[in-house]
Tab-separated table of C-alpha atoms in Angstrom:
chain	number	residue	atom	x	y	z
A	1	ARG	CA	-13.389	27.426	1.771
A	2	ASN	CA	-12.695	27.454	-1.604
A	3	ILE	CA	-15.507	24.990	-3.715
A	4	PHE	CA	-13.556	25.213	-6.738
A	5	ASN	CA	-10.425	24.266	-5.024
A	6	ALA	CA	-12.583	20.957	-4.277
A	7	THR	CA	-13.724	20.637	-7.576
A	8	LYS	CA	-10.335	20.470	-9.139
A	9	ASN	CA	-9.132	17.929	-6.609
A	10	ASN	CA	-11.698	15.316	-7.335
A	11	THR	CA	-11.214	16.175	-11.224
A	12	GLU	CA	-7.454	15.269	-10.703
A	13	LYS	CA	-8.500	12.524	-8.194
A	14	SER	CA	-10.867	11.047	-11.309
A	15	LYS	CA	-8.052	11.127	-13.633
A	16	LYS	CA	-5.370	9.602	-11.743
A	17	MET	CA	-7.860	6.596	-10.612
A	18	GLU	CA	-8.932	6.290	-14.952
A	19	LYS	CA	-5.268	6.337	-15.552
A	20	GLU	CA	-4.186	3.793	-13.130
A	21	GLU	CA	-7.404	1.194	-14.215
A	22	LYS	CA	-6.261	1.597	-18.048
A	23	TYR	CA	-2.761	0.863	-16.339
A	24	PHE	CA	-4.458	-2.244	-14.418
A	25	ARG	CA	-6.367	-3.181	-17.652
A	26	GLU	CA	-3.525	-3.529	-19.903
A	27	LYS	CA	-0.854	-5.062	-17.581
A	28	PHE	CA	-3.402	-7.527	-15.908
A	29	MET	CA	-4.921	-7.831	-19.273
A	30	TYR	CA	-7.978	-7.623	-17.618
A	31	ASP	CA	-11.356	-7.339	-19.921
A	32	LYS	CA	-13.726	-7.774	-17.269
A	33	GLU	CA	-16.438	-5.592	-15.928
A	34	ILE	CA	-14.460	-3.939	-12.571
A	35	ASN	CA	-16.642	-5.035	-9.771
A	36	VAL	CA	-16.379	-4.431	-5.845
A	37	ILE	CA	-17.466	-8.679	-4.491
A	38	ASN	CA	-15.774	-8.122	-0.692
A	39	THR	CA	-14.061	-4.991	1.268
A	40	ALA	CA	-10.813	-6.568	3.399
A	41	THR	CA	-8.833	-4.728	5.611
A	42	ALA	CA	-4.720	-5.134	5.751
A	43	GLU	CA	-3.529	-7.067	8.573
A	44	CYS	CA	0.037	-5.634	7.949
A	45	SER	CA	1.902	-3.697	6.408
A	46	VAL	CA	3.753	-5.697	3.015
A	47	PRO	CA	5.501	-3.848	0.576
A	48	SER	CA	5.391	-5.311	-3.200
A	49	LYS	CA	7.577	-7.817	-4.434
A	50	ARG	CA	6.859	-7.518	-8.264
A	51	ARG	CA	5.111	-4.636	-9.996
A	52	VAL	CA	2.040	-6.563	-10.321
A	53	ASP	CA	1.732	-6.806	-6.416
A	54	LEU	CA	-0.078	-3.980	-4.643
A	55	PRO	CA	1.810	-2.796	-1.573
A	56	VAL	CA	0.075	-2.012	1.361
A	57	THR	CA	-0.175	-0.577	5.139
A	58	ALA	CA	-1.671	-2.061	7.975
A	59	GLY	CA	-5.041	-1.205	8.654
A	60	GLU	CA	-5.829	0.288	5.294
A	61	GLN	CA	-9.158	-0.257	3.592
A	62	LEU	CA	-9.413	-2.235	0.276
A	63	ASP	CA	-11.646	-2.953	-2.524
A	64	VAL	CA	-11.500	-6.460	-3.560
A	65	ILE	CA	-12.210	-6.891	-7.838
A	66	ASP	CA	-11.627	-10.540	-8.458
A	67	VAL	CA	-10.089	-13.838	-6.599
A	68	THR	CA	-7.319	-15.895	-8.772
A	69	GLU	CA	-6.133	-19.519	-8.828
A	70	GLY	CA	-4.308	-19.333	-5.862
A	71	SER	CA	-3.944	-17.797	-2.472
A	72	ALA	CA	-4.093	-14.120	-4.063
A	73	VAL	CA	-6.473	-11.595	-4.441
A	74	ILE	CA	-6.871	-8.748	-7.014
A	75	CYS	CA	-7.099	-5.388	-4.732
A	76	ARG	CA	-8.314	-1.562	-5.291
A	77	ASN	CA	-6.605	0.876	-2.848
A	78	SER	CA	-8.432	3.958	-1.628
A	79	GLU	CA	-6.049	5.623	-4.460
A	80	GLY	CA	-6.881	4.027	-7.204
A	81	ARG	CA	-3.871	1.474	-7.259
A	82	TYR	CA	-4.620	-2.025	-8.673
A	83	GLY	CA	-2.652	-5.108	-7.342
A	84	TYR	CA	-2.397	-8.516	-5.942
A	85	VAL	CA	-2.597	-9.007	-2.344
A	86	LEU	CA	-2.407	-12.501	-0.537
A	87	VAL	CA	-5.138	-13.028	1.581
A	88	GLU	CA	-3.230	-14.607	4.480
A	89	HIS	CA	-2.373	-10.689	5.068
A	90	LEU	CA	-6.331	-9.515	4.775
A	91	ASN	CA	-9.278	-9.357	7.495
A	92	PHE	CA	-12.209	-9.404	5.590
A	93	ARG	CA	-14.576	-8.517	8.951
């Protein structure tokens, strides 16, 4: 195993997550500090209908970042992508 490849992959992942966060802040006009307030598991697979929705796969672990007015929450997936997910598609256990 090559340690340099692992370091390179972590650097690439970090850059991608920074890019996703920047895109999220611009798209959602989000200026608050990003804190994980809860974690949830997607109960079913749901494709995104709008660009601001986060597509989820059944069983996927999500970080809940913020609650909104209505039935959606802002989540982040393991790839660092952000978007709205309806609460009815999430399990908070």
